[in-house]
XYZ file of C-alpha atoms in Angstrom:
457
model
C 13.999 25.221 -21.351
C 13.476 22.671 -18.546
C 9.839 21.894 -17.674
C 9.262 19.922 -14.456
C 6.647 17.271 -15.057
C 5.436 17.166 -11.489
C 2.243 15.389 -12.448
C 4.158 12.426 -13.831
C 4.521 11.317 -10.220
C 0.848 10.407 -10.324
C 1.533 7.588 -12.790
C 1.179 4.200 -11.164
C 3.858 1.547 -11.716
C 3.641 -0.012 -15.132
C 3.124 -3.430 -13.589
C -0.358 -2.530 -12.384
C -1.619 -0.841 -15.519
C -4.638 -2.626 -16.917
C -6.272 -2.323 -20.337
C -8.079 0.989 -20.471
C -11.503 2.143 -21.362
C -12.413 0.675 -24.704
C -13.441 3.279 -27.239
C -13.917 3.045 -30.948
C -11.338 5.031 -32.871
C -13.783 6.908 -35.067
C -11.606 10.021 -34.825
C -9.900 12.262 -32.307
C -11.827 13.089 -29.163
C -12.254 16.841 -28.752
C -12.212 17.815 -25.095
C -12.326 21.077 -23.239
C -10.959 21.097 -19.706
C -14.433 20.768 -18.231
C -15.345 17.973 -20.647
C -12.124 16.117 -19.816
C -12.887 16.346 -16.101
C -16.451 15.133 -16.593
C -15.219 12.271 -18.767
C -12.759 11.253 -16.055
C -15.539 11.133 -13.461
C -17.177 8.344 -15.456
C -14.139 6.459 -16.739
C -11.184 6.987 -14.410
C -10.269 3.623 -12.904
C -9.665 4.950 -9.400
C -13.114 6.552 -9.394
C -14.683 3.336 -10.683
C -13.018 1.465 -7.840
C -14.242 4.040 -5.301
C -17.790 3.687 -6.627
C -17.573 -0.064 -6.112
C -16.495 0.611 -2.509
C -19.684 2.637 -2.022
C -21.786 -0.215 -3.390
C -19.986 -2.695 -1.128
C -20.683 -0.523 1.927
C -24.351 -0.261 0.951
C -24.538 -4.065 0.982
C -22.639 -4.121 4.286
C -25.266 -1.873 5.871
C -27.991 -4.113 4.469
C -26.188 -7.116 5.919
C -25.971 -5.452 9.343
C -29.689 -4.636 9.247
C -30.573 -8.186 8.200
C -29.042 -9.701 11.331
C -31.840 -8.129 13.378
C -34.613 -9.166 11.004
C -36.595 -12.447 11.175
C -34.492 -15.473 10.280
C -35.946 -18.694 8.830
C -33.776 -21.801 8.950
C -34.373 -25.343 7.761
C -32.318 -28.200 9.176
C -32.590 -31.719 7.726
C -31.102 -34.809 9.362
C -31.010 -38.403 8.147
C -30.060 -41.230 10.547
C -29.851 -45.013 10.442
C -29.896 -47.070 13.668
C -28.377 -50.549 13.532
C -30.014 -51.613 16.839
C -33.426 -50.290 17.823
C -33.899 -50.091 21.612
C -37.206 -51.563 22.838
C -39.283 -51.113 25.948
C -41.945 -53.309 27.569
C -44.393 -52.309 30.291
C -44.391 -55.832 31.861
C -47.401 -58.129 32.519
C -50.972 -56.887 32.521
C -54.357 -58.419 33.345
C -56.330 -59.421 30.291
C -60.012 -59.633 31.345
C -60.839 -61.740 28.327
C -58.800 -64.582 29.805
C -60.854 -64.737 33.007
C -63.360 -67.677 33.177
C -67.019 -67.180 33.930
C -68.302 -67.813 37.415
C -66.284 -67.882 40.553
C -62.628 -66.894 40.148
C -59.824 -68.561 41.912
C -56.385 -67.271 42.598
C -54.961 -69.355 39.837
C -57.582 -68.002 37.382
C -56.430 -64.486 38.069
C -52.762 -65.413 37.746
C -53.415 -67.162 34.465
C -55.219 -64.062 33.144
C -51.973 -62.041 33.253
C -50.024 -61.837 29.997
C -46.734 -60.214 28.917
C -47.145 -56.851 27.130
C -45.451 -56.604 23.718
C -42.075 -54.840 23.248
C -42.369 -51.349 21.819
C -39.457 -50.067 19.642
C -38.154 -46.673 20.737
C -37.227 -45.628 17.236
C -37.023 -46.656 13.610
C -34.086 -47.917 11.614
C -34.216 -45.159 8.971
C -35.631 -41.733 9.549
C -35.303 -38.191 8.222
C -36.169 -35.234 10.397
C -36.836 -31.617 9.455
C -36.640 -28.634 11.792
C -38.135 -25.324 10.717
C -36.999 -22.472 12.958
C -38.060 -18.817 12.867
C -36.022 -16.518 15.099
C -36.232 -12.800 15.788
C -33.845 -10.558 17.664
C -35.934 -8.574 20.138
C -33.300 -6.403 21.793
C -29.547 -5.980 21.465
C -27.784 -2.714 22.207
C -24.709 -3.894 20.341
C -26.823 -4.559 17.224
C -28.505 -1.136 17.267
C -25.244 0.761 17.639
C -23.493 -1.471 15.100
C -26.099 -0.677 12.448
C -25.726 3.043 13.141
C -21.939 2.775 12.835
C -22.243 0.901 9.518
C -24.407 3.713 8.108
C -21.842 6.317 9.147
C -19.034 4.308 7.532
C -21.096 4.187 4.344
C -21.327 7.993 4.405
C -17.565 8.149 4.890
C -17.099 5.931 1.836
C -19.295 8.265 -0.212
C -17.244 11.248 0.943
C -14.077 9.376 0.086
C -15.496 8.931 -3.424
C -16.146 12.687 -3.629
C -12.554 13.339 -2.517
C -11.231 10.954 -5.172
C -13.303 12.779 -7.783
C -11.922 16.173 -6.705
C -8.351 14.893 -6.717
C -8.901 13.396 -10.163
C -10.254 16.696 -11.476
C -7.171 18.485 -10.188
C -4.786 15.926 -11.680
C -6.623 16.015 -15.023
C -6.383 19.811 -14.996
C -2.630 19.616 -14.291
C -2.026 17.271 -17.222
C -4.293 19.353 -19.452
C -2.348 22.533 -18.575
C 0.994 20.806 -19.123
C 0.030 19.620 -22.607
C -1.168 23.075 -23.666
C 1.880 24.860 -22.239
C 4.314 22.439 -23.848
C 2.451 22.606 -27.146
C 2.358 26.406 -27.268
C 5.984 26.648 -26.178
C 7.034 24.237 -28.931
C 5.089 26.289 -31.502
C 6.905 29.470 -30.461
C 10.268 27.740 -30.590
C 9.522 26.365 -34.049
C 8.823 29.914 -35.227
C 12.184 30.957 -33.825
C 13.810 27.977 -35.519
C 12.471 29.127 -38.883
C 14.135 32.499 -38.336
C 17.366 30.900 -37.143
C 17.446 28.554 -40.151
C 17.044 31.496 -42.505
C 19.858 33.369 -40.790
C 22.074 30.284 -40.847
C 21.468 29.699 -44.570
C 22.197 33.362 -45.377
C 25.396 33.357 -43.335
C 26.540 30.120 -44.950
C 26.160 31.615 -48.440
C 27.921 34.811 -47.397
C 30.737 32.780 -45.825
C 31.222 30.833 -49.027
C 31.798 34.199 -50.773
C 34.127 35.372 -48.004
C 31.928 38.128 -46.591
C 32.008 36.907 -42.948
C 33.975 34.814 -40.516
C 33.590 31.083 -39.929
C 32.953 31.799 -36.245
C 29.771 33.685 -37.160
C 28.416 30.643 -38.969
C 29.511 28.293 -36.177
C 27.897 30.458 -33.499
C 24.559 30.470 -35.305
C 24.866 26.742 -35.959
C 25.284 26.119 -32.222
C 22.178 28.185 -31.500
C 20.302 26.298 -34.203
C 21.291 22.873 -32.791
C 20.401 23.871 -29.240
C 17.008 25.071 -30.388
C 16.344 21.839 -32.306
C 17.240 19.709 -29.259
C 15.030 21.842 -27.049
C 12.049 21.438 -29.394
C 12.574 17.657 -29.530
C 12.750 17.501 -25.722
C 9.548 19.506 -25.309
C 7.707 17.379 -27.869
C 8.766 14.207 -26.041
C 7.546 15.649 -22.742
C 4.266 16.598 -24.371
C 3.785 13.030 -25.639
C 4.327 11.664 -22.120
C 1.929 14.235 -20.665
C -0.677 13.306 -23.249
C -0.384 9.631 -22.300
C -0.739 10.598 -18.647
C -3.942 12.480 -19.456
C -5.314 9.474 -21.347
C -4.456 7.275 -18.378
C -6.313 9.650 -16.043
C -9.309 9.690 -18.401
C -9.390 5.901 -18.592
C -8.644 5.892 -22.314
C -6.467 3.590 -24.386
C -3.162 5.175 -25.324
C -4.066 4.619 -28.983
C -7.079 6.951 -28.738
C -6.380 10.316 -30.370
C -7.306 13.357 -28.262
C -7.531 17.032 -29.238
C -7.684 19.703 -26.531
C -10.004 22.575 -27.421
C -9.164 25.064 -24.668
C -6.347 27.563 -25.090
C -3.762 29.037 -22.759
C -5.068 32.633 -23.084
C -8.632 31.519 -22.362
C -7.604 29.541 -19.297
C -5.452 32.388 -18.033
C -8.291 34.886 -18.382
C -10.579 32.603 -16.374
C -8.061 32.118 -13.564
C -6.050 35.352 -13.483
C -6.529 37.446 -10.329
C -9.433 35.276 -9.111
C -7.857 34.698 -5.708
C -5.835 37.904 -5.336
C -8.259 38.876 -2.600
C -8.223 36.126 -0.006
C -11.478 34.126 -0.191
C -13.347 32.949 2.888
C -12.355 29.462 3.933
C -14.560 27.369 6.184
C -12.600 24.280 7.152
C -15.751 22.429 8.196
C -16.837 22.339 4.537
C -13.707 20.430 3.580
C -14.335 16.791 2.671
C -11.166 15.822 4.540
C -12.419 17.502 7.713
C -15.838 15.875 7.364
C -14.214 12.445 6.999
C -12.155 13.086 10.142
C -15.297 14.186 12.006
C -17.120 11.063 10.875
C -14.217 8.997 12.152
C -14.594 10.635 15.571
C -18.302 9.825 15.494
C -17.618 6.210 14.531
C -15.136 5.945 17.403
C -17.760 7.265 19.815
C -20.208 4.664 18.510
C -17.598 1.975 18.993
C -17.292 3.094 22.617
C -21.055 2.894 23.063
C -21.054 -0.503 21.404
C -18.451 -1.773 23.863
C -20.480 -0.367 26.736
C -23.667 -1.974 25.408
C -22.210 -5.443 26.065
C -23.344 -4.959 29.669
C -26.931 -5.043 28.440
C -28.875 -8.282 27.917
C -29.637 -9.751 24.512
C -33.229 -10.928 24.031
C -34.453 -13.025 21.115
C -37.503 -15.144 20.375
C -37.983 -18.246 18.291
C -40.570 -20.702 16.940
C -39.552 -24.246 15.977
C -41.518 -26.904 14.086
C -40.258 -30.519 14.037
C -41.266 -33.134 11.436
C -40.256 -36.756 10.891
C -40.744 -38.761 7.714
C -40.976 -42.078 9.642
C -42.743 -41.748 12.979
C -41.682 -44.305 15.642
C -44.368 -46.115 17.599
C -43.282 -44.476 20.787
C -42.582 -40.807 20.045
C -42.236 -38.079 22.635
C -40.780 -35.412 20.296
C -42.575 -32.047 20.478
C -43.643 -30.805 17.081
C -44.137 -27.096 17.840
C -42.186 -25.015 20.276
C -42.128 -21.271 21.056
C -39.536 -19.688 23.327
C -37.630 -16.591 24.367
C -33.880 -16.510 24.956
C -32.272 -14.100 27.386
C -28.487 -13.755 27.430
C -27.037 -11.623 30.186
C -23.277 -11.686 30.739
C -22.453 -11.457 34.436
C -18.711 -11.907 34.812
C -16.042 -11.848 32.057
C -12.866 -11.464 34.133
C -12.335 -7.861 33.000
C -12.650 -8.561 29.277
C -15.453 -6.066 28.739
C -13.722 -3.382 30.799
C -10.596 -3.760 28.687
C -12.585 -3.407 25.460
C -14.310 -0.289 26.788
C -10.953 1.237 27.732
C -9.561 0.490 24.261
C -12.583 2.097 22.604
C -12.192 5.182 24.801
C -8.512 5.492 23.887
C -9.394 5.157 20.184
C -11.950 7.955 20.569
C -9.348 10.223 22.173
C -6.927 9.405 19.373
C -9.527 10.144 16.672
C -10.307 13.496 18.325
C -6.624 14.440 18.350
C -6.303 13.379 14.700
C -9.224 15.617 13.761
C -7.756 18.595 15.614
C -4.397 18.034 13.941
C -6.081 17.596 10.562
C -8.043 20.815 11.011
C -4.864 22.806 11.585
C -3.199 21.067 8.662
C -6.084 21.902 6.324
C -5.979 25.572 7.339
C -2.217 25.613 6.788
C -2.667 23.895 3.416
C -5.176 26.553 2.340
C -2.972 29.440 3.418
C 0.020 27.880 1.679
C -1.983 27.326 -1.518
C -3.285 30.901 -1.428
C 0.227 32.270 -0.934
C 1.504 30.100 -3.790
C -1.252 31.392 -6.055
C -0.581 35.038 -5.241
C 3.159 34.523 -5.761
C 2.472 32.702 -9.035
C 0.249 35.562 -10.167
C 2.940 38.180 -9.454
C 5.545 36.067 -11.256
C 3.199 35.682 -14.206
C 2.761 39.458 -14.488
C 6.521 40.003 -14.263
C 7.355 37.283 -16.799
C 4.640 38.523 -19.173
C 6.402 41.868 -19.297
C 9.855 40.303 -19.504
C 9.056 38.129 -22.495
C 7.739 41.123 -24.440
C 10.910 43.116 -23.725
C 13.306 40.237 -24.417
C 11.553 39.442 -27.692
C 11.805 43.079 -28.706
C 15.545 43.110 -27.900
C 16.105 39.857 -29.785
C 14.284 41.067 -32.893
C 16.303 44.309 -32.932
C 19.564 42.410 -32.496
C 18.560 40.215 -35.425
C 18.093 43.287 -37.583
C 21.441 44.731 -36.441
C 23.167 41.447 -37.152
C 21.851 41.317 -40.712
C 22.951 44.936 -41.173
C 26.421 44.053 -39.897
C 26.189 46.302 -36.865
C 26.005 43.465 -34.300
C 28.094 40.309 -33.901
C 26.917 36.712 -33.899
C 27.956 36.432 -30.246
C 25.665 39.317 -29.290
C 22.860 37.757 -31.325
C 23.373 34.434 -29.545
C 23.310 36.133 -26.156
C 20.066 37.964 -26.939
C 18.530 34.780 -28.271
C 19.493 32.927 -25.081
C 17.979 35.733 -23.033
C 14.778 35.545 -25.037
C 14.533 31.763 -24.673
C 15.117 32.054 -20.932
C 12.341 34.649 -20.680
C 10.073 32.401 -22.698
C 10.841 29.451 -20.413
C 10.171 31.572 -17.331
C 6.916 32.800 -18.826
C 5.503 29.378 -19.609
C 6.665 28.018 -16.266
C 4.827 30.875 -14.567
C 1.725 30.150 -16.660
C 1.788 26.490 -15.623
C 2.411 27.386 -11.973
C -0.447 29.893 -11.975
C -2.930 27.462 -13.520
C -1.932 24.634 -11.173
C -2.146 26.909 -8.132
C -5.627 27.952 -9.169
C -6.672 24.317 -9.668
C -5.437 23.414 -6.187
C -7.365 26.301 -4.609
C -10.466 25.257 -6.520
C -10.187 21.802 -4.964
C -9.523 23.119 -1.464
C -12.448 25.541 -1.675
C -14.623 22.853 -3.300
C -15.573 25.034 -6.267
C -15.114 22.373 -8.971
């Protein structure tokens, strides 16, 4: 019996596997399907990474908002001047040097004296500039903040999509483990019967009551059954490790699955035989595509907003630790800055054209995605209905083939049937069993996929 482990393709390369979720080995974890899915939502590494992306985008939005909020900056500057420039205002009349009485020309000339030199700086000085700025208007800023918020919503929806995909993959591994386990149990029961028949035939052959070919034929069937059981058990071990990987558990952690195949089949059988209503706009994938169109339209508006002026205001306070004697620096200053681009040699027009093309491309992508999602739903629904019909057929076939095999076993022990006929009936029964469990797995996986598409997890 050949089981296709389709979900093994979800395993990442071994080189990127990191140590898993640390859990104390106090005993096996008992998990139903729902409990396993809920556990994965909290511990799956891909989901943890997606949650970090959401937190990063939240900080990105806060960063975008902060650029338009008041900004306070402090600038400190230390300088040393080797040569201090000096200035003198020339000669001036000093009245105290004038004699009493009548003044002569020489008296007035003698009363003039040279003014002292005034240094225009100091050798060592440290200056501090305190600046408060505020963006008053910027169309590019307003649209950019809006776009950042939309991208944050897209990141949150991407997290929800990752969670849904993880639930589906966990369900697939869970189903595989149960199917392989139940199939191995059935085969082991058959092996017990085959071993008994083989031992009986061996004793009878030793006494000469049957042919060697009868013993050899049963021995071949016995060996084939043993190899099949070993193969299924190995596949089950791999599937169990895959489930632990999806749950974020260490491979050493023991896990017991509490759900059963009959219970899962009863909960999924015939649920989607009647086609359910499908609204593509409720799909997370469609919503992400729509958000991308919206972001592209905002990018177009942002490019167009570069034609608008940017207005900002500021207040600056200037302080010096060592004031020079002659100081014309202004301590407090308030101003408004207006930036209005006039001519950019076609740069802005090119950016606007690019943004418009990107919007057209995003719209086409959404339309294509919408059709693809509808096709994906219809394909999944058809696969489920086909899987359901195959399950019904194989359920009947396994009952009939088991009945035929059991009767041939009785006939063989009574000497009415040959070992070749017994081997043929056993092969038919094992084939029916393989088809049955494959149909069970296909049905459960098809139902899990429809649950994800219809967002009913």
